[in-house]
mmCIF file of C-alpha atoms and ligand atoms in Angstrom:
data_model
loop_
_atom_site.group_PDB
_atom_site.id
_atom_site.type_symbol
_atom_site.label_atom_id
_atom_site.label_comp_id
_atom_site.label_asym_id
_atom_site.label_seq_id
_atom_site.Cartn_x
_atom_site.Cartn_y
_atom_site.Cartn_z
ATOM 1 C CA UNK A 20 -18.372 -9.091 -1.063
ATOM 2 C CA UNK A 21 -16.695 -7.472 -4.297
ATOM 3 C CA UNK A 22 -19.207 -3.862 -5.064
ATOM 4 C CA UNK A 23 -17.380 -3.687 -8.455
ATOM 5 C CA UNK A 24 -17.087 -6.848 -10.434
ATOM 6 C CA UNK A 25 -15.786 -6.879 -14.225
ATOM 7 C CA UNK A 26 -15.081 -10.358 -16.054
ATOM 8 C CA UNK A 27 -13.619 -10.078 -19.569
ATOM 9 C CA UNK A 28 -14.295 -6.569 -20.358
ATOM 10 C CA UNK A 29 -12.877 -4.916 -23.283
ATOM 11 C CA UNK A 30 -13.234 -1.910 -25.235
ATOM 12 C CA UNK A 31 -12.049 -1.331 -28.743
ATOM 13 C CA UNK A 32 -11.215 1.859 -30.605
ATOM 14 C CA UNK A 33 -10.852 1.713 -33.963
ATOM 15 C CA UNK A 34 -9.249 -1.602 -34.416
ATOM 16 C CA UNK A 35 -7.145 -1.155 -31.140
ATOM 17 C CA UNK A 36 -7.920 -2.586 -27.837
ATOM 18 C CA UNK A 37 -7.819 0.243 -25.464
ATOM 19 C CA UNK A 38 -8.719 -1.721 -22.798
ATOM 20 C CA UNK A 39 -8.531 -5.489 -22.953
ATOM 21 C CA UNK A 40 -9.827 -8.547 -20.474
ATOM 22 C CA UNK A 41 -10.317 -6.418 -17.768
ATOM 23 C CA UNK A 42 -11.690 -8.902 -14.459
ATOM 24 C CA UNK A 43 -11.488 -6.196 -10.869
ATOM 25 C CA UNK A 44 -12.690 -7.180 -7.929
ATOM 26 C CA UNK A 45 -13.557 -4.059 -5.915
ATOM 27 C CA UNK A 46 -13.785 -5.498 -2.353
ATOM 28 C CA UNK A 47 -16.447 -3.387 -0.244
ATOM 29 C CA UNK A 48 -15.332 -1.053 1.926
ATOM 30 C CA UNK A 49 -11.434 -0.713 0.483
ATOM 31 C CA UNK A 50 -10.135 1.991 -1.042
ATOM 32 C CA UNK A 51 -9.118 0.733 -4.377
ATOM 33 C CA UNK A 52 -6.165 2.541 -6.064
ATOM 34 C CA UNK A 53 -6.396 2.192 -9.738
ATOM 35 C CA UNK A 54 -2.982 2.943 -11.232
ATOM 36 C CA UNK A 55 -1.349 3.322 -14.943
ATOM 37 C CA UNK A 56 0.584 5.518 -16.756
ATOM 38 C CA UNK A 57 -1.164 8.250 -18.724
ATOM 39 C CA UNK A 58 -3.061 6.513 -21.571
ATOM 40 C CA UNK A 59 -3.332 2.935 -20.040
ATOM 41 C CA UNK A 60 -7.029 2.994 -20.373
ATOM 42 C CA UNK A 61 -8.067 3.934 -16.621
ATOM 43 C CA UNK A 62 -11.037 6.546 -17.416
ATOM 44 C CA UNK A 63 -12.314 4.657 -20.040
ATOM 45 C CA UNK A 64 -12.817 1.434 -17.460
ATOM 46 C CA UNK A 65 -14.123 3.541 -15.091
ATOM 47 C CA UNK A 66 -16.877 5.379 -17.440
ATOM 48 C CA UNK A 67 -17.816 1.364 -18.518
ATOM 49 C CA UNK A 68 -18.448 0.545 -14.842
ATOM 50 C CA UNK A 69 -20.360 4.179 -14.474
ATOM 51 C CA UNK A 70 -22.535 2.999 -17.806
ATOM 52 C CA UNK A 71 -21.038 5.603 -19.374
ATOM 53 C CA UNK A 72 -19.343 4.005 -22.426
ATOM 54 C CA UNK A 73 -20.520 0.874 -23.825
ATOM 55 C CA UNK A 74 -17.798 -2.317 -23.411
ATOM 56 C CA UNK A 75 -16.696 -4.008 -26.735
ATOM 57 C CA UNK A 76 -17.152 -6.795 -24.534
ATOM 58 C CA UNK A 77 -16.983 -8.554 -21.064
ATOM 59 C CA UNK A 78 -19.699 -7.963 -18.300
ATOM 60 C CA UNK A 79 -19.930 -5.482 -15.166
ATOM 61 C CA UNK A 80 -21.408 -5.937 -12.011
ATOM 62 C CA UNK A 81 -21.998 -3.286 -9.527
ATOM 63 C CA UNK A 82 -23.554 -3.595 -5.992
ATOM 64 C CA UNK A 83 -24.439 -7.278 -7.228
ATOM 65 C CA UNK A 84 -26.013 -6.264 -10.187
ATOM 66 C CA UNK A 85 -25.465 -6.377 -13.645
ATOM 67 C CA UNK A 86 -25.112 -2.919 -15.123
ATOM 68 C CA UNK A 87 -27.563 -3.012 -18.070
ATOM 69 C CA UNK A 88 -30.436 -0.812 -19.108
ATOM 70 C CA UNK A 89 -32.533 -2.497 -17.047
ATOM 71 C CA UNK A 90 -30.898 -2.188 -13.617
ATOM 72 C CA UNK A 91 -28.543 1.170 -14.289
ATOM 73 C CA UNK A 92 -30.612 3.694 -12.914
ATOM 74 C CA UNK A 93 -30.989 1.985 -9.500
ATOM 75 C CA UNK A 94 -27.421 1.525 -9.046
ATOM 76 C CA UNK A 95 -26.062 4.416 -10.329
ATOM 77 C CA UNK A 96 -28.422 6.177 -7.580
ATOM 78 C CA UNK A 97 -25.840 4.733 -4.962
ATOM 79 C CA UNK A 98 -23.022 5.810 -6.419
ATOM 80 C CA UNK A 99 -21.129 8.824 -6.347
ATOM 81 C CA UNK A 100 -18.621 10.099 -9.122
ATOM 82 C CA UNK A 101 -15.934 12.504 -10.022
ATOM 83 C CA UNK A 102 -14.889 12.050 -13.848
ATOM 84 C CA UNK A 103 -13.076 14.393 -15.892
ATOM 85 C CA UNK A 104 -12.803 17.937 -14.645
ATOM 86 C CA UNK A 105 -16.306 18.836 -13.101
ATOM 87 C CA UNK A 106 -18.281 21.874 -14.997
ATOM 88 C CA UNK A 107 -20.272 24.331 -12.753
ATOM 89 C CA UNK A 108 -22.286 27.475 -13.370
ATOM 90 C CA UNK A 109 -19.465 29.927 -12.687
ATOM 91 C CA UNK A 110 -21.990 32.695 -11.824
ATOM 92 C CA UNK A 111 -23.876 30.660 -9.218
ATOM 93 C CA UNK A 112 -21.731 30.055 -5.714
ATOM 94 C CA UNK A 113 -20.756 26.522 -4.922
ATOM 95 C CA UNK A 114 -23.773 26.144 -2.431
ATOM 96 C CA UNK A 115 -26.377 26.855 -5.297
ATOM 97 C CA UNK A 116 -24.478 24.924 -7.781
ATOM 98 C CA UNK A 117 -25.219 21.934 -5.109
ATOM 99 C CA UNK A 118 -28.319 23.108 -4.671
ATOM 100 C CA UNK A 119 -29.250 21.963 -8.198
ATOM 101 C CA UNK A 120 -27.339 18.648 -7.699
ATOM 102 C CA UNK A 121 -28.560 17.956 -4.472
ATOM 103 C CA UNK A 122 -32.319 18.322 -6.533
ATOM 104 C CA UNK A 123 -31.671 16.412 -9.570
ATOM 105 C CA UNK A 124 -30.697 14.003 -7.199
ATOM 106 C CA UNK A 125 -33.518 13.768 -4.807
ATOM 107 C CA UNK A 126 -31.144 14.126 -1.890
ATOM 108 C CA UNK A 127 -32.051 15.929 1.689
ATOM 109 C CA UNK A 128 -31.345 19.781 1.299
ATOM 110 C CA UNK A 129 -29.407 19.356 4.449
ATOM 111 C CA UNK A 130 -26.480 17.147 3.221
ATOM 112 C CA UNK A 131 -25.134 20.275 1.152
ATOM 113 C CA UNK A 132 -23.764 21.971 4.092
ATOM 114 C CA UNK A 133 -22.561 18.704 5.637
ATOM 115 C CA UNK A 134 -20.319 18.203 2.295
ATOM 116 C CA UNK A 135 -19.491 21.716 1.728
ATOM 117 C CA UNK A 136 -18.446 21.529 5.952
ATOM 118 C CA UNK A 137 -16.454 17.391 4.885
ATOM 119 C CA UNK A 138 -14.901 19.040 1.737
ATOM 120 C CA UNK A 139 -14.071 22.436 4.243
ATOM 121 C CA UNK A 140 -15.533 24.368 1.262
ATOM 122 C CA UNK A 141 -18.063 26.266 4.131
ATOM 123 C CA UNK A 142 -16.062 28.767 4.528
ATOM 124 C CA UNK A 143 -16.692 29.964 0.899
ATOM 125 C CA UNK A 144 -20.052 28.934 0.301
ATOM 126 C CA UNK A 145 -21.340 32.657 -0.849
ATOM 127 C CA UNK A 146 -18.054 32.803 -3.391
ATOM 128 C CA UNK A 147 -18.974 32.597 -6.687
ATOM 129 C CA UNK A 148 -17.481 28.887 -8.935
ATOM 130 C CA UNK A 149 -15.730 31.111 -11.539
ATOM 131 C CA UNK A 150 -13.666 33.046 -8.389
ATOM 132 C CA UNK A 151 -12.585 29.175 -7.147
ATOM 133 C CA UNK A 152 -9.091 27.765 -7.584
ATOM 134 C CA UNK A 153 -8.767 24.814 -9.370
ATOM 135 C CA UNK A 154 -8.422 22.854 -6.265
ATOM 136 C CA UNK A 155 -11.465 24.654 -4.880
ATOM 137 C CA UNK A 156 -13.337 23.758 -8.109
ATOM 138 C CA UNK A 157 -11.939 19.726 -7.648
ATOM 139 C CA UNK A 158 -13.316 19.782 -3.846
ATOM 140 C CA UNK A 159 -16.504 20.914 -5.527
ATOM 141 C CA UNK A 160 -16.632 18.261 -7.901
ATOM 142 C CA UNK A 161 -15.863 16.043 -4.780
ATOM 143 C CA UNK A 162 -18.732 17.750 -2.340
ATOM 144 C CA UNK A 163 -21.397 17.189 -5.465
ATOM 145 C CA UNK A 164 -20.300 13.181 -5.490
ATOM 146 C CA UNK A 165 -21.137 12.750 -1.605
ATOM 147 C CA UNK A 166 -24.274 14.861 -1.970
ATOM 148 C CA UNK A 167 -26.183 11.323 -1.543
ATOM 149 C CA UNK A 168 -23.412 9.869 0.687
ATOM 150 C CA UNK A 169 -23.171 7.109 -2.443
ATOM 151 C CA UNK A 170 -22.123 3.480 -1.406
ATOM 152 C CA UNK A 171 -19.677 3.531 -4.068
ATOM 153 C CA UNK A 172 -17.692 6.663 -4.794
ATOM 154 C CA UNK A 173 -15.803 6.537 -7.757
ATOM 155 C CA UNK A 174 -12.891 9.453 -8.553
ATOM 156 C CA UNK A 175 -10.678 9.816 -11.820
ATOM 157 C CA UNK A 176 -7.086 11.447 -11.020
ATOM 158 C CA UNK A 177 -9.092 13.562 -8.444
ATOM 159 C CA UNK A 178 -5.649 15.176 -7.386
ATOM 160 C CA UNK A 179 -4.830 16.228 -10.913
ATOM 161 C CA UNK A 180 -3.952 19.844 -11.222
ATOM 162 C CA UNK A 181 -3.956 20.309 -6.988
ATOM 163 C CA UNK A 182 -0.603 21.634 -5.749
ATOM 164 C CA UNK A 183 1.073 19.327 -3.075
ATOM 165 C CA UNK A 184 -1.597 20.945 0.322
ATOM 166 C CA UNK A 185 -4.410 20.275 -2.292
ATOM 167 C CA UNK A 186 -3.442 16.849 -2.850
ATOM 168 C CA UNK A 187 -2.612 15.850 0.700
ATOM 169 C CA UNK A 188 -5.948 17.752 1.841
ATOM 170 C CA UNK A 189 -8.028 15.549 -0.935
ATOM 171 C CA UNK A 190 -5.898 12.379 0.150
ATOM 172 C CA UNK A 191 -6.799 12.807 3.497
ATOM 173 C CA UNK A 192 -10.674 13.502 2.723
ATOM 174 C CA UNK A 193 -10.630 10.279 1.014
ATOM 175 C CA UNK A 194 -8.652 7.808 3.341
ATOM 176 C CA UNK A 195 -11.402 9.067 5.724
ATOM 177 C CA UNK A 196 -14.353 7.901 3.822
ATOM 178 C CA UNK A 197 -14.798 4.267 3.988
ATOM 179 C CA UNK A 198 -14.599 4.316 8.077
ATOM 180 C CA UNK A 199 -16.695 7.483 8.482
ATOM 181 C CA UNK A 200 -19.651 6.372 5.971
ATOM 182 C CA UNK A 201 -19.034 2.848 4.872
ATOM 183 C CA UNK A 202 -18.265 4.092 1.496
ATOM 184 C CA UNK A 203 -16.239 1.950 -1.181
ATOM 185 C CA UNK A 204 -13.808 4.104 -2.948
ATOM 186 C CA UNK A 205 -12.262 3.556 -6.354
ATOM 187 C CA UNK A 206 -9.574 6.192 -7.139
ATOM 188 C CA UNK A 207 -7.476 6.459 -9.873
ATOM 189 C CA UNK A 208 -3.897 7.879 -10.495
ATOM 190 C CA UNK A 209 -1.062 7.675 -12.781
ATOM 191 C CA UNK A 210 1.005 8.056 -9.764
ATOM 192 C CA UNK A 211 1.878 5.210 -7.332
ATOM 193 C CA UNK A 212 2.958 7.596 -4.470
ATOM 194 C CA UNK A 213 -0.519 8.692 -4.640
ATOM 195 C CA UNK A 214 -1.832 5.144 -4.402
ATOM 196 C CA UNK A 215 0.536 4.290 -2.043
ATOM 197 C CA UNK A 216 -0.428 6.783 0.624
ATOM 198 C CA UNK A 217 -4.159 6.001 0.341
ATOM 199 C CA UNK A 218 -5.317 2.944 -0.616
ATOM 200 C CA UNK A 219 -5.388 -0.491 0.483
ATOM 201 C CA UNK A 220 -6.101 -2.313 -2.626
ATOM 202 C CA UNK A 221 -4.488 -1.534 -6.248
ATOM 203 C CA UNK A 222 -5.200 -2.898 -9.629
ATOM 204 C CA UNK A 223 -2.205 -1.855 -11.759
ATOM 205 C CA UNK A 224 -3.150 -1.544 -15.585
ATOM 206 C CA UNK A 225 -0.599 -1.015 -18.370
ATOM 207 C CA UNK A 226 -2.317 -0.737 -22.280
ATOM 208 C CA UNK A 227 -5.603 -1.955 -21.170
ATOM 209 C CA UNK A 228 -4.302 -4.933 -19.307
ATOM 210 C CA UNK A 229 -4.521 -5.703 -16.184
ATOM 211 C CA UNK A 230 -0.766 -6.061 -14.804
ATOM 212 C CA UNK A 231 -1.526 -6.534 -11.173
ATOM 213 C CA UNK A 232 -4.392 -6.856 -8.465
ATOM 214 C CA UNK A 233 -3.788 -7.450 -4.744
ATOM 215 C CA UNK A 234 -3.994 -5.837 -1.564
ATOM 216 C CA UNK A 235 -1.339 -2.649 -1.335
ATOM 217 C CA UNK A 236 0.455 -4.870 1.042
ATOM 218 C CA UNK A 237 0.820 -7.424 -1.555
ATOM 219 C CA UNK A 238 2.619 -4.680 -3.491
ATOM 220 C CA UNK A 239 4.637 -3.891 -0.990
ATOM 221 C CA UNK A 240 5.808 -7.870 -0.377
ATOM 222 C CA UNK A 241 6.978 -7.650 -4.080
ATOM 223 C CA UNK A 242 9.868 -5.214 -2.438
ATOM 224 C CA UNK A 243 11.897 -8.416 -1.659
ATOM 225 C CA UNK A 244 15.122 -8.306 -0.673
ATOM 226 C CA UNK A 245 18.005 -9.500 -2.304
ATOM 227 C CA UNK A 246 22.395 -9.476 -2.030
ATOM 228 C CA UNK A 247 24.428 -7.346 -4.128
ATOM 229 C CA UNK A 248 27.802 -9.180 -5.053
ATOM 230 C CA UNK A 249 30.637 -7.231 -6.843
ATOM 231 C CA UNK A 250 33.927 -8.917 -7.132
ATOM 232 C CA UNK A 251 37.762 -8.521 -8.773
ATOM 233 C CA UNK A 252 36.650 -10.853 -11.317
ATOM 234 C CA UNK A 253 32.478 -11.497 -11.524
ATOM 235 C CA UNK A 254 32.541 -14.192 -14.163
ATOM 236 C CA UNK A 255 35.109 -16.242 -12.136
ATOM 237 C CA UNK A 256 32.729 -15.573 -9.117
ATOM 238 C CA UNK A 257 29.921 -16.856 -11.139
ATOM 239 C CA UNK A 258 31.471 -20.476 -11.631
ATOM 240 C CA UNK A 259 32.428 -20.211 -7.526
ATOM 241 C CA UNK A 260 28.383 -19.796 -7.325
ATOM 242 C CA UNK A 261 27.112 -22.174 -9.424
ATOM 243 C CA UNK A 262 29.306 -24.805 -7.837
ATOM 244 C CA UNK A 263 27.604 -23.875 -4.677
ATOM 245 C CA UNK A 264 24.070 -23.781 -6.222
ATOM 246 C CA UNK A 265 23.182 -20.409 -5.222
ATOM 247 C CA UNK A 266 20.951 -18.124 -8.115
ATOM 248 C CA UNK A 267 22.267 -15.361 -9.671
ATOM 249 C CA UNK A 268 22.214 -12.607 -12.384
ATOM 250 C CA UNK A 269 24.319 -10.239 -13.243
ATOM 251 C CA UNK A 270 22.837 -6.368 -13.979
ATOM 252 C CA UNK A 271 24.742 -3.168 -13.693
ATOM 253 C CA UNK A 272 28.494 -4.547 -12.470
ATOM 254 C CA UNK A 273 26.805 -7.200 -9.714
ATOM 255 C CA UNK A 274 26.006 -10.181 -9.154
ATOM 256 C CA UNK A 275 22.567 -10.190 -7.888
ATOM 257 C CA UNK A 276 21.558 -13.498 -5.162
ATOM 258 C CA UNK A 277 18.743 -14.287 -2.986
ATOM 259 C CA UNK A 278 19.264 -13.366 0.559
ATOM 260 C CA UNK A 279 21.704 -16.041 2.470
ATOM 261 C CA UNK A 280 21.975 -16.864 5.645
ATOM 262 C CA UNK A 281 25.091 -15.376 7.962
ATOM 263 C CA UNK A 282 26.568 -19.163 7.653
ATOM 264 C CA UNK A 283 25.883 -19.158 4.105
ATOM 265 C CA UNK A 284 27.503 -15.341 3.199
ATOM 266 C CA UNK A 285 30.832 -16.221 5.068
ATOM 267 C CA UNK A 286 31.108 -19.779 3.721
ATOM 268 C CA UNK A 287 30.621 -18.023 0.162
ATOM 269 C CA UNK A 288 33.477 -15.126 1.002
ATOM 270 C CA UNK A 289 35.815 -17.580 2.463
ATOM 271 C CA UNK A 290 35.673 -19.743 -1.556
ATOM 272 C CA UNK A 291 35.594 -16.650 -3.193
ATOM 273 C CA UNK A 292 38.939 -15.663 -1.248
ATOM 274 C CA UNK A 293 40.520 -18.896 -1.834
ATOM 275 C CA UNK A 294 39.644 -18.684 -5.661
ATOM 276 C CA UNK A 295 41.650 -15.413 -5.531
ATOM 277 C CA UNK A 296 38.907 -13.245 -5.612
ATOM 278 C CA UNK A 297 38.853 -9.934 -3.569
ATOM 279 C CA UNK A 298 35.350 -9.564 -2.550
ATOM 280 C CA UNK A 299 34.583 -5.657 -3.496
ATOM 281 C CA UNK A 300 30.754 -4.962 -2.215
ATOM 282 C CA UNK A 301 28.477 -7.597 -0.688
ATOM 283 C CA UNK A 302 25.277 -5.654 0.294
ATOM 284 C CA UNK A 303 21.587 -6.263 0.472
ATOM 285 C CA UNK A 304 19.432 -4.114 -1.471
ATOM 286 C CA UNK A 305 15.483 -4.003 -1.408
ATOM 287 C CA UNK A 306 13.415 -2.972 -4.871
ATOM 288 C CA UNK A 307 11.546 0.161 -4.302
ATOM 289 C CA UNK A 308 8.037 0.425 -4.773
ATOM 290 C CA UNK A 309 9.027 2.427 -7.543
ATOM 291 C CA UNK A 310 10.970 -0.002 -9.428
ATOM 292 C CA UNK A 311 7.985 -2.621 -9.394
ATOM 293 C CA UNK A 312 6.039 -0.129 -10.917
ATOM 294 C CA UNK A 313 8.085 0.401 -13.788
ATOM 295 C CA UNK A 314 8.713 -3.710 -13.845
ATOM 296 C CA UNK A 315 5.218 -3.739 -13.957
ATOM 297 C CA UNK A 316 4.243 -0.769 -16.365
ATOM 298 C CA UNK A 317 7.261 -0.229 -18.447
ATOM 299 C CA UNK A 318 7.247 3.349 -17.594
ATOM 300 C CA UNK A 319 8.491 5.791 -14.272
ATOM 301 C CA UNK A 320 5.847 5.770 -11.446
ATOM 302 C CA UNK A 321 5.542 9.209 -12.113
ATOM 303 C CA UNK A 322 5.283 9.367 -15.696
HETATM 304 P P1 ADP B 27 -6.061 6.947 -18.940
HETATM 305 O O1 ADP B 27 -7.314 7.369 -18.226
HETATM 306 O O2 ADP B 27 -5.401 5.764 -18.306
HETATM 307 O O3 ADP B 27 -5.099 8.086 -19.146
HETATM 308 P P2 ADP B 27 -7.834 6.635 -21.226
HETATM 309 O O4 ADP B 27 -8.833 5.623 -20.782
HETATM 310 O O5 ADP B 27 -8.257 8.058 -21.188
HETATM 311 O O6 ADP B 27 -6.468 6.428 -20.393
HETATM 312 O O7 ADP B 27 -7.372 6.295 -22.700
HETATM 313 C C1 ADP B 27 -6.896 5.029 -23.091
HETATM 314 C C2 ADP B 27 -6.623 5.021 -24.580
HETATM 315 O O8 ADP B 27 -7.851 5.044 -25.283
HETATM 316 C C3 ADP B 27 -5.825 6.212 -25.053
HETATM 317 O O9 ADP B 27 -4.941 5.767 -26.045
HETATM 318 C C4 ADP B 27 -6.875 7.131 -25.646
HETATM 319 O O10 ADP B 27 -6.334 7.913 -26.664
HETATM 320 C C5 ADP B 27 -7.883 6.137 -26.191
HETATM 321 N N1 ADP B 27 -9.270 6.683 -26.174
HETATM 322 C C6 ADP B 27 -9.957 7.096 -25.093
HETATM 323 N N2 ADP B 27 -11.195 7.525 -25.425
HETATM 324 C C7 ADP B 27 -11.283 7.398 -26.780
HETATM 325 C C8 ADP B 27 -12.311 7.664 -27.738
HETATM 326 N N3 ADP B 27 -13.501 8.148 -27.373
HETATM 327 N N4 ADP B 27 -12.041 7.416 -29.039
HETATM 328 C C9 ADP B 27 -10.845 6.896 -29.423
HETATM 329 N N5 ADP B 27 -9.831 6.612 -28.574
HETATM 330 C C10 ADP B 27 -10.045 6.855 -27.265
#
């Protein structure tokens, strides 16, 4: 069963489409690694499927319902959320600043020190919020999402502004989640390393549009292999190839193939040779991660 479903959704600004035919399919139980450059239009899909900007158009469902005025309320009560940097009472320590969540939310008093133990914020619980560190304030944010141990748990760039422990400790914590409690997670990030590391679905979005949606191994399958070909004279190795009937391009100095068999490469060395062609660099290559990304995006995976 999908616990996030969008079909068609769009949201204009001004006469731009920010975000534009948006259809996810949030499988239960996955984390799902929502990735874009800066700007692609990630927070403002994920405050549409929290209700908290209105779509242009298109239609949301979460936890099998549609998310109108009518059924909001009772969903959003199963889900958990981390949007935008949190803001806390800085005189109040993080346990009473819980304390207040924990009551809007109707949640048993005794789930605040089993987050503050999950998010290992115990240790500080008597510290006042305006003495935290940033990533102590983002663990926070993430402690007051789980107060009601949602079904859905949805975090934008929770990682942004951590230093490299922070974000491998809030990586971890989230990995964790779906086994431990059954929770669905939707994270977002603008980079893939991120995604990479923890989730096992991604939905790849580049100016509003949905670029690519698959399991993470999916992704990784995309990483094909291919041969490198560089020759005295590539153009006269080009006719030798299409003579044979094996696809190529030519990018940076090589000729690029698919991936021959051992038969195949020494047949095509042997022609090349008796063309007089001195066979320079035959190598296979495999397309980062990285590279797909910006095939996909346009931009760096870290930009
Ligand atoms: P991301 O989260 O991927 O960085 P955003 O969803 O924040 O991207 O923004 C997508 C685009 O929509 C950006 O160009 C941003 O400037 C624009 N945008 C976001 N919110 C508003 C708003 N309230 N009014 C006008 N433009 C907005």
């Amino acid at each position: 069963m999908n616990i996030i479903e969008t079909r068609d959704v769009c949201k204009q600004y001004g006469n731009v489409l920010r975000v534009a035919h948006l259809d996810l399919d949030v499988p239960e139980g996955s984390v799902y690694g929502f990735l874009g450059p800066n700007g692609a239009g990630k927070s403002t899909t994920l405050k549409m499927i929290l209700g908290l900007v209105r779509p242009t158009a298109g239609s949301i469902q979460v936890l099998g319902k549609n998310m109108d005025g009518k059924n909001r309320l009772a969903v959003l009560r199963q889900v958990g959320s981390l949007i935008e940097s949190p803001s806390y009472y800085g005189h109040l320590t993080g346990e009473e600043n819980l304390r207040i969540v924990q009551t809007l939310r109707g949640a048993p008093e005794k789930n605040i020190r089993e987050v503050l133990q999950l998010v290992r914020l115990d240790g500080q619980r008597g510290k006042k919020v305006a003495h935290y560190s940033l990533g102590m304030k983002q663990r926070l944010g993430l402690a007051a999402a789980l107060l009601g141990y949602p079904r859905l748990l949805i975090l934008d760039e929770p990682t942004n502004g951590l230093d490299p422990a922070g974000i491998q400790e809030m990586r971890e914590l989230i990995g964790a989640l779906p086994e431990r409690f059954g929770m669905t997670v939707v994270v977002s990030s603008h980079l893939l390393s991120e995604i990479d590391q923890m989730a096992d679905h991604v939905a790849i979005i580049r100016e509003g549009e949905l670029v690519f949606q698959d399991t993470l191994e999916a992704l990784h399958d995309r990483s094909r292999h291919h041969l490198a070909l560089r020759t005295t004279d590539n153009a006269a190795a080009r006719a030798v190839l299409r003579e044979e009937s094996v696809a190529c391009r030519e990018e940076a100095g090589y000729l690029l193939l698919p991936i021959l068999s051992d038969g195949q490469a020494g047949q095509l060395t042997r022609l090349l040779g008796a063309q007089g062609l001195g066979v320079i660099r035959l190598e296979e290559r495999q397309k980062s991660l990285e590279e797909i990304f910006l095939e996909l995006t346009g931009k760096a995976a870290s930009l």
